[in-house]
Short mmCIF file of C-alpha atoms in Angstrom, two decimals:
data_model
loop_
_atom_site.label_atom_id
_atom_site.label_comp_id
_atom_site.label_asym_id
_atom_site.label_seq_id
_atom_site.Cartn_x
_atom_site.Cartn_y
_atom_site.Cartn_z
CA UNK Z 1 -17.82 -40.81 -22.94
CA UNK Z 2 -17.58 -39.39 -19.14
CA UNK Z 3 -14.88 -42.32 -18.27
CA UNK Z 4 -15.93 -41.57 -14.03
CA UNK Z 5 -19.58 -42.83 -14.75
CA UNK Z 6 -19.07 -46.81 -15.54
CA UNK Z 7 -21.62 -49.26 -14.47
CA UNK Z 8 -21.04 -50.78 -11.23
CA UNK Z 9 -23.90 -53.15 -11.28
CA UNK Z 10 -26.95 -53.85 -14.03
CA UNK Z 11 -30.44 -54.98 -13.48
CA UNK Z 12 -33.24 -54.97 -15.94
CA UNK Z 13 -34.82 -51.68 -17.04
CA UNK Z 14 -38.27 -51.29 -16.05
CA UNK Z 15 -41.49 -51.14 -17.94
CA UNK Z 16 -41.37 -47.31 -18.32
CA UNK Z 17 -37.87 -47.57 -20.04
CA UNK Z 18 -36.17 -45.62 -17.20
CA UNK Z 19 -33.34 -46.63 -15.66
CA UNK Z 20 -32.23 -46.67 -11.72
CA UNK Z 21 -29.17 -44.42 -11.67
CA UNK Z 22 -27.73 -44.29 -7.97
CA UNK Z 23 -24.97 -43.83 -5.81
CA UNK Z 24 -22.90 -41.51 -3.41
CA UNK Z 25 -23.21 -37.84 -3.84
CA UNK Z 26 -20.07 -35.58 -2.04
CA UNK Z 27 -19.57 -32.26 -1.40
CA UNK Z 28 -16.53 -32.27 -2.03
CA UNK Z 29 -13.48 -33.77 -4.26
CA UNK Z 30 -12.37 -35.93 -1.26
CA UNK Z 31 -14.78 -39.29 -0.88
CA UNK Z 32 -14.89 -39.54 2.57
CA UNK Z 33 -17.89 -40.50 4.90
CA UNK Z 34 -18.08 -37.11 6.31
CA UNK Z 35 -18.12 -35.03 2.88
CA UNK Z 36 -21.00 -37.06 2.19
CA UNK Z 37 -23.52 -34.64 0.28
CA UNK Z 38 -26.96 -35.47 2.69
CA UNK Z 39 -28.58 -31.37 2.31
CA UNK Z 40 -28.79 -30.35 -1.35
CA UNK Z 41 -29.87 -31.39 -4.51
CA UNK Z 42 -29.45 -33.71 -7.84
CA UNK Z 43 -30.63 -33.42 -10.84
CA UNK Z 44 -30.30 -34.92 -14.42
CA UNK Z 45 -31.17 -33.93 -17.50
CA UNK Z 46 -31.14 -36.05 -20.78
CA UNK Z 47 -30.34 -33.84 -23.92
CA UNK Z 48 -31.36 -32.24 -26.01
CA UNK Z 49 -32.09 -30.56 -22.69
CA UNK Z 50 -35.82 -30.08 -23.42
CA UNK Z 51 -37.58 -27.97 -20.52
CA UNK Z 52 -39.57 -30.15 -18.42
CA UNK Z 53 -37.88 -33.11 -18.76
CA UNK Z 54 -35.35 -32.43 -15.29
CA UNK Z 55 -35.24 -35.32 -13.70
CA UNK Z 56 -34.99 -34.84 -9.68
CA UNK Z 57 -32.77 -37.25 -7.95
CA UNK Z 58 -33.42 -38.51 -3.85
CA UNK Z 59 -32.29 -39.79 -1.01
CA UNK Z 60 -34.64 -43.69 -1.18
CA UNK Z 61 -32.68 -44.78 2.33
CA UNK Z 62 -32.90 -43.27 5.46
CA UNK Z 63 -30.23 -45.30 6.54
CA UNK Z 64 -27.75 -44.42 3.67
CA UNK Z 65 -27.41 -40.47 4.01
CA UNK Z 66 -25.78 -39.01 1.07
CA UNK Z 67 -26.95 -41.76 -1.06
CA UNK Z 68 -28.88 -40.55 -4.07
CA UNK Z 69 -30.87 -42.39 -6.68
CA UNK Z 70 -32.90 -40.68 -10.23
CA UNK Z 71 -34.61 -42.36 -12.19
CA UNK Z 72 -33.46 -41.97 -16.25
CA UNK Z 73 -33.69 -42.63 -20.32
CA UNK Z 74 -31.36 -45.78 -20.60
CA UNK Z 75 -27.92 -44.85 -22.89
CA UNK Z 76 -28.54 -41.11 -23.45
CA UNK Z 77 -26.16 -38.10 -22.89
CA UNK Z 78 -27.46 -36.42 -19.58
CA UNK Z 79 -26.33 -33.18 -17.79
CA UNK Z 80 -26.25 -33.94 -14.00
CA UNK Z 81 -26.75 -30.72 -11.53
CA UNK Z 82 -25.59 -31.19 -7.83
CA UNK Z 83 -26.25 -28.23 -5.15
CA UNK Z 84 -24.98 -28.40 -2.08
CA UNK Z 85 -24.62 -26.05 1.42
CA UNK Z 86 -21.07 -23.80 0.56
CA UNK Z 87 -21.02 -25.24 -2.46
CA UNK Z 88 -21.36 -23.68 -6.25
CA UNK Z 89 -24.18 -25.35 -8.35
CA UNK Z 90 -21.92 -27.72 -10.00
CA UNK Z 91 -22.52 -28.72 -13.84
CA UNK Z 92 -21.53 -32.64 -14.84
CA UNK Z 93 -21.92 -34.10 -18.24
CA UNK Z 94 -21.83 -37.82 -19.67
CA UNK Z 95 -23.80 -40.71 -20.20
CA UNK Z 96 -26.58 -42.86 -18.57
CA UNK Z 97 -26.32 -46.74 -17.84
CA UNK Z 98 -27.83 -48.78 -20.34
CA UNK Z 99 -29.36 -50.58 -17.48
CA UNK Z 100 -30.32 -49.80 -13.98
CA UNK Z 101 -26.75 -49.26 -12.26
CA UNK Z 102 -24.11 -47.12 -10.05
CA UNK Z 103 -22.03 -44.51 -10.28
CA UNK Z 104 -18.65 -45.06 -8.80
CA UNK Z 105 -18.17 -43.49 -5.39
CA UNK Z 106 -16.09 -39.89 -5.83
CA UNK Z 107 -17.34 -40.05 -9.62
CA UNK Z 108 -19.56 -36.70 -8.56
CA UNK Z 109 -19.70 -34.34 -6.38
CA UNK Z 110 -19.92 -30.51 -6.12
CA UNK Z 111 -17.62 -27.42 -5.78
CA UNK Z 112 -17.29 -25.61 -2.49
CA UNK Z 113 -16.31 -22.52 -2.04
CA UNK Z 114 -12.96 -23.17 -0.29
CA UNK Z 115 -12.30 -26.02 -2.69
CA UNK Z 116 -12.75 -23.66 -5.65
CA UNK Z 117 -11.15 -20.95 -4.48
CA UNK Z 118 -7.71 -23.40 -3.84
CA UNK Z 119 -7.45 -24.05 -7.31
CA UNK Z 120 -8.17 -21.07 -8.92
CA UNK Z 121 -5.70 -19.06 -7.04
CA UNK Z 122 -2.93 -22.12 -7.27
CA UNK Z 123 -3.52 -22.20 -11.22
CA UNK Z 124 -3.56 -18.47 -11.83
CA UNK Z 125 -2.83 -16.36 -8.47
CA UNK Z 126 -6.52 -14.33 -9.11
CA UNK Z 127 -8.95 -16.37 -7.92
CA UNK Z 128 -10.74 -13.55 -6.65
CA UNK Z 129 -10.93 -12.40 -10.09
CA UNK Z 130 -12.51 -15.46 -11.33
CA UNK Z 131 -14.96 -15.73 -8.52
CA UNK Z 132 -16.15 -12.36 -8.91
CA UNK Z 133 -16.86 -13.27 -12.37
CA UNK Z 134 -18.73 -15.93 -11.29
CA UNK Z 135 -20.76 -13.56 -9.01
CA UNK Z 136 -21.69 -11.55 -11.64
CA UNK Z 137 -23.40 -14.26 -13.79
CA UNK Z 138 -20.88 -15.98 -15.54
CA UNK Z 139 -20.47 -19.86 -16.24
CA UNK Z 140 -17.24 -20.88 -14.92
CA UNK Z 141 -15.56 -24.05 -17.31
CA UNK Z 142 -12.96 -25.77 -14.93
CA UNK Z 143 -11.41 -28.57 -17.14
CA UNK Z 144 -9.37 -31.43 -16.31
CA UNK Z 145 -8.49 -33.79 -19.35
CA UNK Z 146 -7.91 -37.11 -19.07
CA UNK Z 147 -5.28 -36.88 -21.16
CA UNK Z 148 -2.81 -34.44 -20.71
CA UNK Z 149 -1.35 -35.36 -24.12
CA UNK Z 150 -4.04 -33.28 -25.80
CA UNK Z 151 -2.65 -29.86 -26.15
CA UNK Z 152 -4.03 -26.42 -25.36
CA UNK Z 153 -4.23 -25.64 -28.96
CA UNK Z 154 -6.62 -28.62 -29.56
CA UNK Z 155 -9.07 -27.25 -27.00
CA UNK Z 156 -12.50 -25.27 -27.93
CA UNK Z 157 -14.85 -24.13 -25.96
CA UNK Z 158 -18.13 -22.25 -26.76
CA UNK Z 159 -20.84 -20.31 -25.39
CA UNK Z 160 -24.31 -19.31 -26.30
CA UNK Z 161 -24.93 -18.89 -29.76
CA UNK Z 162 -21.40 -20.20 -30.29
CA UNK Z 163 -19.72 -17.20 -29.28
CA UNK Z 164 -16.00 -18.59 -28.50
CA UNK Z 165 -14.72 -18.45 -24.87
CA UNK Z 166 -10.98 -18.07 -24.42
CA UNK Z 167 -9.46 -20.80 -22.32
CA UNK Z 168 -6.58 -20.76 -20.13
CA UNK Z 169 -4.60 -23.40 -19.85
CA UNK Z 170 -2.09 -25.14 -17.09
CA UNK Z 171 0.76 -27.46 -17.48
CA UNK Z 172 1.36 -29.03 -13.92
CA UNK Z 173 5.13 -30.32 -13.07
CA UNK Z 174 6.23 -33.56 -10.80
CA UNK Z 175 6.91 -30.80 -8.25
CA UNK Z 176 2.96 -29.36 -8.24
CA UNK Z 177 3.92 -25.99 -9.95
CA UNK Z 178 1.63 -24.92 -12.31
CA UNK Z 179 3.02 -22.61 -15.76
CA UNK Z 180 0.65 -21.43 -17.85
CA UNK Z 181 0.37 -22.33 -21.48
CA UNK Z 182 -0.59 -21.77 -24.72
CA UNK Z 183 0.62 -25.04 -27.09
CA UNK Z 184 1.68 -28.73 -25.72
CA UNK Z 185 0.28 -31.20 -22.51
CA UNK Z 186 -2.00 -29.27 -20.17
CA UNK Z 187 -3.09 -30.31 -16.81
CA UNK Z 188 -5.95 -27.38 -16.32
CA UNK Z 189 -7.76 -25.40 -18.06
CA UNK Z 190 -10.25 -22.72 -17.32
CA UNK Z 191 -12.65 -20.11 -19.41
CA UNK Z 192 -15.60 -18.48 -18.85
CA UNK Z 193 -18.87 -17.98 -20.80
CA UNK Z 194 -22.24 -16.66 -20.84
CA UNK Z 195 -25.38 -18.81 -19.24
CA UNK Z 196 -26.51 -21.45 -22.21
CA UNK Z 197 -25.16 -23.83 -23.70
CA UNK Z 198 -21.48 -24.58 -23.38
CA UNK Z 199 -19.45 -26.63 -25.46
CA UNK Z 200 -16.19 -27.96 -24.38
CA UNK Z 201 -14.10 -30.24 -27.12
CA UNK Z 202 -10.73 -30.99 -27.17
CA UNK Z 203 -9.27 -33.64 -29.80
CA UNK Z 204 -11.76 -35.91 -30.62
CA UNK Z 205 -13.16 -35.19 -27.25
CA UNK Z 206 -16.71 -33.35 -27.16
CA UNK Z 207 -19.24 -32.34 -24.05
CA UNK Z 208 -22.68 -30.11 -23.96
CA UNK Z 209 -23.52 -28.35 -20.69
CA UNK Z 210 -26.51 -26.39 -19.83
CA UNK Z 211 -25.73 -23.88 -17.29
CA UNK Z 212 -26.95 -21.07 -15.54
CA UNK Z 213 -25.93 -17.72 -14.32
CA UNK Z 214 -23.08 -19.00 -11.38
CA UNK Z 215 -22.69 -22.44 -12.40
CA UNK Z 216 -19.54 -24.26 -12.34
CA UNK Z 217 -19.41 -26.64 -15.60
CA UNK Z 218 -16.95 -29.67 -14.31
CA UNK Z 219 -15.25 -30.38 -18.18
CA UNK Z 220 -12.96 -33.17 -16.58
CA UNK Z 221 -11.91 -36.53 -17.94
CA UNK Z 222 -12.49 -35.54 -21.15
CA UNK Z 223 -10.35 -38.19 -23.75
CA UNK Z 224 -10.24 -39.33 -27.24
CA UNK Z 225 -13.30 -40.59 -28.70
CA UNK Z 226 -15.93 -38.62 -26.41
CA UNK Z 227 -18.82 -37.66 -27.98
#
């Protein structure tokens, strides 16, 4: 279950057995006014990912810029695409309401440039290297567990056709230094893979992205249980 996504508020679902799904959109990790996300793009899509059935998201208030609204399948697991200005088309997966409802402000947003960049070259000291990866067509898997008790060992992640990506994986210290690891708690992780489907799992933990060529698939708060 994608733990950032909880109801904030229920109504009944309408005739057409869609749901209202709604809230604030960044473009950024930091959920401030001014990173609200008012030129780009949302969309959601319930799996089994079936072409055609992309749901586009709006903007319903002119008043509440950055404030974004689609219309969904009640209870499903849903892939949810944000694009943004300096931003990488960013790749969320978890669940829909069961009834018409919020997401929780900061629970999505995308992945600038500058953002990305930070943490790539924090975690590893290339993030050139990743990013040209990314350039050249690759699906970028940035992961962020909720719980860092789940070891590297205990993470899988796969590509299209179930081709196995290597992850790499990040222990981060009181102090904010990262070491990389192979075994025990992680903090980070990272992998690329192909355009397709993506699997990430870790323990019990399991999450399907679609992605394309360039995408960055956000595998965080991933815990126990997940399906």
């Amino acid at each position: 279950m994608w733990l950032m996504l909880p109801l904030a508020c229920a109504e009944v679902a309408e005739d057409d057995g869609l749901v209202s799904w709604s809230g604030w959109l960044y473009s950024g990790p930091e959920s401030v006014e001014e990173a609200r996300l008012v030129e780009g793009a949302l969309t959601a899509w319930p799996e089994p990912f079936t072409a055609g059935e992309e749901r586009e998201g709006e903007q319903p208030y002119d008043d509440y810029a950055g404030y974004w609204e689609v219309r969904v399948p009640a209870d499903v697991s849903v892939n949810v695409r944000i694009e943004g200005a300096e931003a990488r088309s960013t790749v969320w997966a978890g669940s829909t309401p069961g009834a018409s409802g919020n997401w929780f402000a900061g629970a999505l947003f995308a992945a600038p440039d500058v953002w990305l960049q930070e943490v790539l070259e924090g975690l590893s000291g290339e993030g050139a290297t990743w990013l040209t990866a990314l350039d050249a067509g690759q699906v970028l898997v940035l992961g962020l567990p909720a719980n860092e008790a789940l070891g590297c060992e205990a993470l899988s992640i796969t590509g299209e056709g179930g081709l196995p990506a290597a992850p790499a994986c990040w222990s981060v210290d009181d102090e904010g230094v990262a070491t990389r690891v192979t075994r025990g708690p992680i903090t980070w992780f990272l992998a690329l893979a192909p355009p397709g489907e993506v699997v990430v799992e870790i323990g019990t933990a399991t999450e399907r992205y679609r992605a394309e060529a360039g995408d960055v698939v956000m595998a965080w708060y991933l815990s126990e249980g997940a399906k």
